[in-house]
PDB file of N, CA, C and O in Angstrom:
ATOM      1  N   MET W 203     -54.799  32.396  71.735  1.00  0.00           N
ATOM      2  CA  MET W 203     -54.069  32.607  70.981  1.00  0.00           C
ATOM      3  C   MET W 203     -52.934  32.536  70.659  1.00  0.00           C
ATOM      4  O   MET W 203     -52.384  33.135  71.839  1.00  0.00           O
ATOM      5  N   ARG W 204     -52.291  32.292  69.649  1.00  0.00           N
ATOM      6  CA  ARG W 204     -51.040  31.872  69.854  1.00  0.00           C
ATOM      7  C   ARG W 204     -50.111  33.310  69.292  1.00  0.00           C
ATOM      8  O   ARG W 204     -51.216  34.183  69.097  1.00  0.00           O
ATOM      9  N   GLN W 205     -49.153  33.398  69.697  1.00  0.00           N
ATOM     10  CA  GLN W 205     -47.895  34.449  68.558  1.00  0.00           C
ATOM     11  C   GLN W 205     -47.452  34.128  67.403  1.00  0.00           C
ATOM     12  O   GLN W 205     -48.086  33.099  66.678  1.00  0.00           O
ATOM     13  N   PRO W 206     -46.391  35.208  67.035  1.00  0.00           N
ATOM     14  CA  PRO W 206     -47.316  35.147  65.216  1.00  0.00           C
ATOM     15  C   PRO W 206     -46.280  34.301  64.779  1.00  0.00           C
ATOM     16  O   PRO W 206     -45.437  33.676  65.391  1.00  0.00           O
ATOM     17  N   LEU W 207     -45.831  33.258  63.994  1.00  0.00           N
ATOM     18  CA  LEU W 207     -45.294  33.176  63.082  1.00  0.00           C
ATOM     19  C   LEU W 207     -42.838  34.215  63.245  1.00  0.00           C
ATOM     20  O   LEU W 207     -43.320  34.677  63.116  1.00  0.00           O
ATOM     21  N   CYS W 208     -42.597  33.090  63.804  1.00  0.00           N
ATOM     22  CA  CYS W 208     -41.415  33.845  64.017  1.00  0.00           C
ATOM     23  C   CYS W 208     -40.988  33.946  62.537  1.00  0.00           C
ATOM     24  O   CYS W 208     -41.586  33.466  61.478  1.00  0.00           O
ATOM     25  N   GLN W 209     -39.666  35.217  62.152  1.00  0.00           N
ATOM     26  CA  GLN W 209     -39.272  35.146  60.653  1.00  0.00           C
ATOM     27  C   GLN W 209     -38.738  34.345  60.659  1.00  0.00           C
ATOM     28  O   GLN W 209     -39.199  33.803  59.227  1.00  0.00           O
ATOM     29  N   LYS W 210     -38.182  32.761  61.071  1.00  0.00           N
ATOM     30  CA  LYS W 210     -37.467  31.790  60.946  1.00  0.00           C
ATOM     31  C   LYS W 210     -38.607  31.017  59.870  1.00  0.00           C
ATOM     32  O   LYS W 210     -38.663  30.701  59.037  1.00  0.00           O
ATOM     33  N   CYS W 211     -39.506  30.971  60.925  1.00  0.00           N
ATOM     34  CA  CYS W 211     -40.824  29.528  60.679  1.00  0.00           C
ATOM     35  C   CYS W 211     -41.235  30.331  58.775  1.00  0.00           C
ATOM     36  O   CYS W 211     -41.386  29.831  58.055  1.00  0.00           O
ATOM     37  N   GLN W 212     -41.511  31.480  59.093  1.00  0.00           N
ATOM     38  CA  GLN W 212     -41.948  32.067  58.042  1.00  0.00           C
ATOM     39  C   GLN W 212     -41.854  31.811  56.687  1.00  0.00           C
ATOM     40  O   GLN W 212     -42.114  31.669  55.227  1.00  0.00           O
ATOM     41  N   SER W 213     -39.965  32.379  57.143  1.00  0.00           N
ATOM     42  CA  SER W 213     -39.123  32.145  55.922  1.00  0.00           C
ATOM     43  C   SER W 213     -38.651  30.689  55.171  1.00  0.00           C
ATOM     44  O   SER W 213     -38.961  29.968  53.937  1.00  0.00           O
ATOM     45  N   LEU W 214     -38.814  29.910  56.105  1.00  0.00           N
ATOM     46  CA  LEU W 214     -39.571  28.682  55.511  1.00  0.00           C
ATOM     47  C   LEU W 214     -40.288  28.294  54.673  1.00  0.00           C
ATOM     48  O   LEU W 214     -40.381  27.245  53.605  1.00  0.00           O
ATOM     49  N   LEU W 215     -41.390  28.618  55.184  1.00  0.00           N
ATOM     50  CA  LEU W 215     -42.989  28.211  54.541  1.00  0.00           C
ATOM     51  C   LEU W 215     -42.673  29.051  53.068  1.00  0.00           C
ATOM     52  O   LEU W 215     -43.501  28.509  52.394  1.00  0.00           O
ATOM     53  N   LYS W 216     -42.504  30.325  53.002  1.00  0.00           N
ATOM     54  CA  LYS W 216     -42.472  30.789  52.297  1.00  0.00           C
ATOM     55  C   LYS W 216     -41.335  30.385  50.887  1.00  0.00           C
ATOM     56  O   LYS W 216     -41.390  30.229  49.798  1.00  0.00           O
ATOM     57  N   ASN W 217     -39.851  29.901  51.186  1.00  0.00           N
ATOM     58  CA  ASN W 217     -38.775  29.586  50.749  1.00  0.00           C
ATOM     59  C   ASN W 217     -38.466  27.931  50.058  1.00  0.00           C
ATOM     60  O   ASN W 217     -37.926  27.564  49.629  1.00  0.00           O
ATOM     61  N   GLN W 218     -40.090  27.309  51.195  1.00  0.00           N
ATOM     62  CA  GLN W 218     -39.526  25.873  51.548  1.00  0.00           C
ATOM     63  C   GLN W 218     -38.311  24.957  50.929  1.00  0.00           C
ATOM     64  O   GLN W 218     -38.226  24.302  50.081  1.00  0.00           O
ATOM     65  N   ASN W 219     -36.916  25.962  52.447  1.00  0.00           N
ATOM     66  CA  ASN W 219     -36.116  24.728  52.325  1.00  0.00           C
ATOM     67  C   ASN W 219     -36.115  22.991  52.517  1.00  0.00           C
ATOM     68  O   ASN W 219     -37.186  23.282  53.131  1.00  0.00           O
ATOM     69  N   ASP W 220     -35.566  22.516  51.940  1.00  0.00           N
ATOM     70  CA  ASP W 220     -35.456  21.190  52.050  1.00  0.00           C
ATOM     71  C   ASP W 220     -34.997  21.258  53.357  1.00  0.00           C
ATOM     72  O   ASP W 220     -35.594  20.094  54.429  1.00  0.00           O
ATOM     73  N   GLN W 221     -34.538  22.466  54.862  1.00  0.00           N
ATOM     74  CA  GLN W 221     -33.655  21.354  55.584  1.00  0.00           C
ATOM     75  C   GLN W 221     -34.773  22.432  57.346  1.00  0.00           C
ATOM     76  O   GLN W 221     -34.599  23.703  56.718  1.00  0.00           O
ATOM     77  N   PRO W 222     -35.022  22.506  57.976  1.00  0.00           N
ATOM     78  CA  PRO W 222     -35.670  23.064  59.025  1.00  0.00           C
ATOM     79  C   PRO W 222     -34.569  24.110  59.459  1.00  0.00           C
ATOM     80  O   PRO W 222     -33.495  23.626  59.390  1.00  0.00           O
ATOM     81  N   HIS W 223     -35.195  24.908  60.095  1.00  0.00           N
ATOM     82  CA  HIS W 223     -33.772  25.906  60.375  1.00  0.00           C
ATOM     83  C   HIS W 223     -34.073  25.430  62.218  1.00  0.00           C
ATOM     84  O   HIS W 223     -34.530  24.585  62.996  1.00  0.00           O
ATOM     85  N   GLU W 224     -32.887  26.229  62.299  1.00  0.00           N
ATOM     86  CA  GLU W 224     -32.267  25.210  64.167  1.00  0.00           C
ATOM     87  C   GLU W 224     -32.954  25.659  64.702  1.00  0.00           C
ATOM     88  O   GLU W 224     -32.329  24.646  66.093  1.00  0.00           O
ATOM     89  N   GLN W 225     -34.274  26.123  65.230  1.00  0.00           N
ATOM     90  CA  GLN W 225     -34.979  26.114  66.482  1.00  0.00           C
ATOM     91  C   GLN W 225     -35.782  25.464  66.025  1.00  0.00           C
ATOM     92  O   GLN W 225     -37.130  25.622  67.380  1.00  0.00           O
ATOM     93  N   LEU W 226     -35.664  25.163  64.985  1.00  0.00           N
ATOM     94  CA  LEU W 226     -37.263  23.773  64.846  1.00  0.00           C
ATOM     95  C   LEU W 226     -36.773  22.274  65.770  1.00  0.00           C
ATOM     96  O   LEU W 226     -35.892  22.222  65.143  1.00  0.00           O
ATOM     97  N   HIS W 227     -37.583  21.120  66.355  1.00  0.00           N
ATOM     98  CA  HIS W 227     -36.930  20.145  66.809  1.00  0.00           C
ATOM     99  C   HIS W 227     -37.999  19.212  67.019  1.00  0.00           C
ATOM    100  O   HIS W 227     -39.295  19.573  66.546  1.00  0.00           O
ATOM    101  N   GLU W 228     -37.707  17.815  65.927  1.00  0.00           N
ATOM    102  CA  GLU W 228     -38.657  17.290  65.895  1.00  0.00           C
ATOM    103  C   GLU W 228     -39.476  16.502  66.814  1.00  0.00           C
ATOM    104  O   GLU W 228     -38.459  16.007  67.740  1.00  0.00           O
ATOM    105  N   VAL W 229     -40.713  16.718  66.886  1.00  0.00           N
ATOM    106  CA  VAL W 229     -41.238  16.054  68.118  1.00  0.00           C
ATOM    107  C   VAL W 229     -42.726  14.600  66.700  1.00  0.00           C
ATOM    108  O   VAL W 229     -43.258  13.949  68.160  1.00  0.00           O
ATOM    109  N   ALA W 230     -42.666  14.087  65.862  1.00  0.00           N
ATOM    110  CA  ALA W 230     -43.001  13.432  65.072  1.00  0.00           C
ATOM    111  C   ALA W 230     -42.915  13.024  64.585  1.00  0.00           C
ATOM    112  O   ALA W 230     -42.864  14.294  63.347  1.00  0.00           O
ATOM    113  N   TYR W 231     -42.633  11.733  63.691  1.00  0.00           N
ATOM    114  CA  TYR W 231     -42.222  11.237  62.149  1.00  0.00           C
ATOM    115  C   TYR W 231     -42.862   9.877  62.095  1.00  0.00           C
ATOM    116  O   TYR W 231     -43.301   9.042  63.072  1.00  0.00           O
ATOM    117  N   HIS W 232     -44.456   9.966  60.453  1.00  0.00           N
ATOM    118  CA  HIS W 232     -45.098   9.089  60.155  1.00  0.00           C
ATOM    119  C   HIS W 232     -43.877   8.501  58.820  1.00  0.00           C
ATOM    120  O   HIS W 232     -43.785   9.233  58.123  1.00  0.00           O
ATOM    121  N   GLU W 233     -44.854   7.624  58.627  1.00  0.00           N
ATOM    122  CA  GLU W 233     -44.053   7.298  57.316  1.00  0.00           C
ATOM    123  C   GLU W 233     -45.966   6.306  56.635  1.00  0.00           C
ATOM    124  O   GLU W 233     -45.755   5.186  57.353  1.00  0.00           O
ATOM    125  N   ALA W 234     -45.300   5.935  55.735  1.00  0.00           N
ATOM    126  CA  ALA W 234     -46.802   4.593  55.034  1.00  0.00           C
ATOM    127  C   ALA W 234     -46.001   4.972  53.391  1.00  0.00           C
ATOM    128  O   ALA W 234     -45.424   5.426  53.159  1.00  0.00           O
ATOM    129  N   SER W 235     -46.481   3.553  53.113  1.00  0.00           N
ATOM    130  CA  SER W 235     -46.348   2.655  51.662  1.00  0.00           C
ATOM    131  C   SER W 235     -47.533   3.267  51.603  1.00  0.00           C
ATOM    132  O   SER W 235     -48.763   2.619  52.089  1.00  0.00           O
ATOM    133  N   THR W 236     -47.300   3.388  49.889  1.00  0.00           N
ATOM    134  CA  THR W 236     -48.175   3.405  49.010  1.00  0.00           C
ATOM    135  C   THR W 236     -48.179   2.336  48.289  1.00  0.00           C
ATOM    136  O   THR W 236     -47.039   2.215  47.579  1.00  0.00           O
ATOM    137  N   VAL W 237     -49.521   2.423  47.439  1.00  0.00           N
ATOM    138  CA  VAL W 237     -48.922   1.817  45.695  1.00  0.00           C
ATOM    139  C   VAL W 237     -48.206   2.340  44.900  1.00  0.00           C
ATOM    140  O   VAL W 237     -46.599   2.496  44.409  1.00  0.00           O
ATOM    141  N   ASP W 238     -48.532   3.482  45.219  1.00  0.00           N
ATOM    142  CA  ASP W 238     -47.419   4.576  44.080  1.00  0.00           C
ATOM    143  C   ASP W 238     -45.482   5.872  45.519  1.00  0.00           C
ATOM    144  O   ASP W 238     -45.217   5.955  44.103  1.00  0.00           O
ATOM    145  N   GLY W 239     -45.718   4.415  46.199  1.00  0.00           N
ATOM    146  CA  GLY W 239     -44.199   4.656  46.819  1.00  0.00           C
ATOM    147  C   GLY W 239     -43.692   5.485  48.158  1.00  0.00           C
ATOM    148  O   GLY W 239     -43.596   5.290  48.404  1.00  0.00           O
ATOM    149  N   GLY W 240     -45.152   5.826  48.701  1.00  0.00           N
ATOM    150  CA  GLY W 240     -44.982   6.077  49.833  1.00  0.00           C
ATOM    151  C   GLY W 240     -45.023   7.629  49.768  1.00  0.00           C
ATOM    152  O   GLY W 240     -44.633   8.435  48.560  1.00  0.00           O
ATOM    153  N   PHE W 241     -45.022   7.609  51.467  1.00  0.00           N
ATOM    154  CA  PHE W 241     -44.446   9.455  51.712  1.00  0.00           C
ATOM    155  C   PHE W 241     -43.909   8.995  53.004  1.00  0.00           C
ATOM    156  O   PHE W 241     -44.483   8.310  54.149  1.00  0.00           O
ATOM    157  N   SER W 242     -43.694  10.646  53.173  1.00  0.00           N
ATOM    158  CA  SER W 242     -42.699  10.580  55.479  1.00  0.00           C
ATOM    159  C   SER W 242     -43.030  12.048  55.076  1.00  0.00           C
ATOM    160  O   SER W 242     -43.660  12.844  54.717  1.00  0.00           O
ATOM    161  N   GLU W 243     -43.816  11.991  56.834  1.00  0.00           N
ATOM    162  CA  GLU W 243     -44.681  13.049  57.936  1.00  0.00           C
ATOM    163  C   GLU W 243     -43.488  12.788  58.618  1.00  0.00           C
ATOM    164  O   GLU W 243     -43.753  12.869  59.234  1.00  0.00           O
ATOM    165  N   HIS W 244     -42.658  14.653  58.860  1.00  0.00           N
ATOM    166  CA  HIS W 244     -42.351  15.021  59.683  1.00  0.00           C
ATOM    167  C   HIS W 244     -43.090  16.335  60.791  1.00  0.00           C
ATOM    168  O   HIS W 244     -42.954  17.126  59.454  1.00  0.00           O
ATOM    169  N   GLU W 245     -42.830  15.954  61.500  1.00  0.00           N
ATOM    170  CA  GLU W 245     -43.418  17.192  62.358  1.00  0.00           C
ATOM    171  C   GLU W 245     -42.712  17.968  63.267  1.00  0.00           C
ATOM    172  O   GLU W 245     -41.859  16.815  64.508  1.00  0.00           O
ATOM    173  N   PHE W 246     -42.048  19.689  62.901  1.00  0.00           N
ATOM    174  CA  PHE W 246     -40.817  19.788  64.132  1.00  0.00           C
ATOM    175  C   PHE W 246     -41.964  20.933  65.015  1.00  0.00           C
ATOM    176  O   PHE W 246     -42.852  21.947  64.127  1.00  0.00           O
ATOM    177  N   ARG W 247     -41.519  21.366  66.330  1.00  0.00           N
ATOM    178  CA  ARG W 247     -42.363  22.716  67.027  1.00  0.00           C
ATOM    179  C   ARG W 247     -40.696  23.678  67.374  1.00  0.00           C
ATOM    180  O   ARG W 247     -39.822  22.927  67.231  1.00  0.00           O
ATOM    181  N   CYS W 248     -41.685  25.082  66.490  1.00  0.00           N
ATOM    182  CA  CYS W 248     -40.476  26.308  66.925  1.00  0.00           C
ATOM    183  C   CYS W 248     -40.174  26.681  68.480  1.00  0.00           C
ATOM    184  O   CYS W 248     -40.966  26.567  69.172  1.00  0.00           O
ATOM    185  N   ASP W 249     -38.596  26.140  69.067  1.00  0.00           N
ATOM    186  CA  ASP W 249     -38.428  27.385  70.467  1.00  0.00           C
ATOM    187  C   ASP W 249     -38.859  28.151  69.869  1.00  0.00           C
ATOM    188  O   ASP W 249     -38.765  29.229  71.063  1.00  0.00           O
ATOM    189  N   ASN W 250     -38.773  29.178  69.194  1.00  0.00           N
ATOM    190  CA  ASN W 250     -38.716  30.743  70.004  1.00  0.00           C
ATOM    191  C   ASN W 250     -40.344  30.797  69.339  1.00  0.00           C
ATOM    192  O   ASN W 250     -40.883  31.868  69.699  1.00  0.00           O
ATOM    193  N   CYS W 251     -41.337  31.030  68.396  1.00  0.00           N
ATOM    194  CA  CYS W 251     -42.903  31.294  68.502  1.00  0.00           C
ATOM    195  C   CYS W 251     -43.747  30.023  68.488  1.00  0.00           C
ATOM    196  O   CYS W 251     -43.998  30.439  69.358  1.00  0.00           O
ATOM    197  N   GLY W 252     -43.305  28.365  69.311  1.00  0.00           N
ATOM    198  CA  GLY W 252     -44.404  27.998  69.652  1.00  0.00           C
ATOM    199  C   GLY W 252     -45.111  26.909  68.131  1.00  0.00           C
ATOM    200  O   GLY W 252     -46.171  26.327  68.760  1.00  0.00           O
ATOM    201  N   HIS W 253     -44.537  27.624  67.497  1.00  0.00           N
ATOM    202  CA  HIS W 253     -46.005  26.513  66.119  1.00  0.00           C
ATOM    203  C   HIS W 253     -45.367  25.651  65.887  1.00  0.00           C
ATOM    204  O   HIS W 253     -43.895  25.241  65.546  1.00  0.00           O
ATOM    205  N   VAL W 254     -46.324  24.548  65.396  1.00  0.00           N
ATOM    206  CA  VAL W 254     -45.676  23.043  64.894  1.00  0.00           C
ATOM    207  C   VAL W 254     -45.670  23.783  63.191  1.00  0.00           C
ATOM    208  O   VAL W 254     -46.673  23.876  62.764  1.00  0.00           O
ATOM    209  N   LEU W 255     -44.833  23.386  62.208  1.00  0.00           N
ATOM    210  CA  LEU W 255     -44.672  22.894  60.984  1.00  0.00           C
ATOM    211  C   LEU W 255     -44.598  21.420  60.228  1.00  0.00           C
ATOM    212  O   LEU W 255     -43.741  20.366  61.571  1.00  0.00           O
ATOM    213  N   ARG W 256     -45.147  21.420  59.379  1.00  0.00           N
ATOM    214  CA  ARG W 256     -45.003  19.947  59.205  1.00  0.00           C
ATOM    215  C   ARG W 256     -44.139  19.660  57.556  1.00  0.00           C
ATOM    216  O   ARG W 256     -44.279  20.499  57.275  1.00  0.00           O
ATOM    217  N   HIS W 257     -43.267  18.761  57.644  1.00  0.00           N
ATOM    218  CA  HIS W 257     -42.978  18.535  56.455  1.00  0.00           C
ATOM    219  C   HIS W 257     -43.098  17.446  55.482  1.00  0.00           C
ATOM    220  O   HIS W 257     -43.146  16.275  56.095  1.00  0.00           O
ATOM    221  N   MET W 258     -43.540  17.489  54.715  1.00  0.00           N
ATOM    222  CA  MET W 258     -44.597  16.147  53.319  1.00  0.00           C
ATOM    223  C   MET W 258     -43.490  16.093  52.549  1.00  0.00           C
ATOM    224  O   MET W 258     -43.356  17.013  51.956  1.00  0.00           O
ATOM    225  N   SER W 259     -43.168  14.537  52.103  1.00  0.00           N
ATOM    226  CA  SER W 259     -42.056  14.801  51.000  1.00  0.00           C
ATOM    227  C   SER W 259     -42.296  12.867  50.383  1.00  0.00           C
ATOM    228  O   SER W 259     -42.878  12.261  51.421  1.00  0.00           O
ATOM    229  N   GLY W 260     -42.179  12.203  49.293  1.00  0.00           N
ATOM    230  CA  GLY W 260     -42.817  10.640  49.087  1.00  0.00           C
ATOM    231  C   GLY W 260     -41.761  11.254  47.182  1.00  0.00           C
ATOM    232  O   GLY W 260     -41.492  12.562  47.279  1.00  0.00           O
ATOM    233  N   ILE W 261     -42.039   9.936  47.423  1.00  0.00           N
ATOM    234  CA  ILE W 261     -41.284   9.786  45.533  1.00  0.00           C
ATOM    235  C   ILE W 261     -42.660  10.610  44.724  1.00  0.00           C
ATOM    236  O   ILE W 261     -42.525  11.193  44.228  1.00  0.00           O
ATOM    237  N   ILE W 262     -43.989  10.210  44.900  1.00  0.00           N
ATOM    238  CA  ILE W 262     -45.187  10.644  44.052  1.00  0.00           C
ATOM    239  C   ILE W 262     -45.224  12.194  44.291  1.00  0.00           C
ATOM    240  O   ILE W 262     -45.589  13.145  43.796  1.00  0.00           O
ATOM    241  N   MET W 263     -45.504  12.270  45.748  1.00  0.00           N
ATOM    242  CA  MET W 263     -45.629  12.987  46.002  1.00  0.00           C
ATOM    243  C   MET W 263     -44.990  13.566  47.408  1.00  0.00           C
ATOM    244  O   MET W 263     -44.588  13.591  47.491  1.00  0.00           O
ATOM    245  N   ASP W 264     -45.224  15.421  46.603  1.00  0.00           N
ATOM    246  CA  ASP W 264     -43.631  16.558  47.477  1.00  0.00           C
ATOM    247  C   ASP W 264     -44.386  17.557  47.892  1.00  0.00           C
ATOM    248  O   ASP W 264     -44.514  18.294  47.349  1.00  0.00           O
ATOM    249  N   SER W 265     -45.099  17.653  49.356  1.00  0.00           N
ATOM    250  CA  SER W 265     -46.231  19.063  50.268  1.00  0.00           C
ATOM    251  C   SER W 265     -44.881  19.768  50.451  1.00  0.00           C
ATOM    252  O   SER W 265     -45.815  21.468  50.452  1.00  0.00           O
ATOM    253  N   GLY W 266     -43.684  19.545  50.352  1.00  0.00           N
ATOM    254  CA  GLY W 266     -42.679  20.536  51.743  1.00  0.00           C
ATOM    255  C   GLY W 266     -43.643  20.655  52.743  1.00  0.00           C
ATOM    256  O   GLY W 266     -44.396  20.144  53.508  1.00  0.00           O
ATOM    257  N   TRP W 267     -43.167  22.038  53.087  1.00  0.00           N
ATOM    258  CA  TRP W 267     -44.013  22.459  54.315  1.00  0.00           C
ATOM    259  C   TRP W 267     -44.728  23.086  54.529  1.00  0.00           C
ATOM    260  O   TRP W 267     -44.987  23.767  54.324  1.00  0.00           O
ATOM    261  N   SER W 268     -46.017  22.963  55.808  1.00  0.00           N
ATOM    262  CA  SER W 268     -47.370  23.578  55.929  1.00  0.00           C
ATOM    263  C   SER W 268     -47.370  23.482  57.069  1.00  0.00           C
ATOM    264  O   SER W 268     -46.490  23.095  58.224  1.00  0.00           O
ATOM    265  N   GLU W 269     -48.100  24.948  57.829  1.00  0.00           N
ATOM    266  CA  GLU W 269     -48.435  25.224  58.935  1.00  0.00           C
ATOM    267  C   GLU W 269     -49.622  23.991  59.989  1.00  0.00           C
ATOM    268  O   GLU W 269     -50.259  23.561  59.312  1.00  0.00           O
ATOM    269  N   MET W 270     -49.510  23.137  61.265  1.00  0.00           N
ATOM    270  CA  MET W 270     -50.082  22.676  61.618  1.00  0.00           C
ATOM    271  C   MET W 270     -51.332  23.295  62.095  1.00  0.00           C
ATOM    272  O   MET W 270     -50.911  24.266  62.503  1.00  0.00           O
ATOM    273  N   PRO W 271     -52.350  22.634  61.722  1.00  0.00           N
ATOM    274  CA  PRO W 271     -53.379  24.045  62.837  1.00  0.00           C
ATOM    275  C   PRO W 271     -52.895  24.194  64.241  1.00  0.00           C
ATOM    276  O   PRO W 271     -52.423  22.871  65.049  1.00  0.00           O
ATOM    277  N   GLU W 272     -53.514  24.763  64.904  1.00  0.00           N
ATOM    278  CA  GLU W 272     -53.341  24.739  66.932  1.00  0.00           C
ATOM    279  C   GLU W 272     -54.841  23.454  66.896  1.00  0.00           C
ATOM    280  O   GLU W 272     -56.548  23.433  66.561  1.00  0.00           O
ATOM    281  N   SER W 273     -54.511  23.247  67.965  1.00  0.00           N
ATOM    282  CA  SER W 273     -55.295  21.964  69.012  1.00  0.00           C
ATOM    283  C   SER W 273     -56.174  22.896  69.604  1.00  0.00           C
ATOM    284  O   SER W 273     -55.779  24.161  69.690  1.00  0.00           O
ATOM    285  N   PRO W 274     -57.816  22.657  69.465  1.00  0.00           N
ATOM    286  CA  PRO W 274     -58.351  23.282  70.312  1.00  0.00           C
ATOM    287  C   PRO W 274     -57.272  22.916  71.970  1.00  0.00           C
ATOM    288  O   PRO W 274     -57.205  22.252  72.729  1.00  0.00           O
ATOM    289  N   SER W 275     -58.049  23.996  72.489  1.00  0.00           N
ATOM    290  CA  SER W 275     -57.760  23.813  74.372  1.00  0.00           C
ATOM    291  C   SER W 275     -58.958  23.203  74.918  1.00  0.00           C
ATOM    292  O   SER W 275     -60.067  24.092  74.452  1.00  0.00           O
TER     293      SER W 275
END
């Protein structure tokens, strides 16, 4: 079982800031072009708590920050 989200990750998910906090580092980046303009997805791992957060944005869709589900062991 993972440890709880650190305070900075909780704040980021709650406030939906544009930029990741300083303890997050990018681990994956995906981009897709669609008829309505496309979107990008960035995945970041937190050095504090180990959780992976995702930021999705695009012209039509902007879902902001979310927590990635834990991978089964």
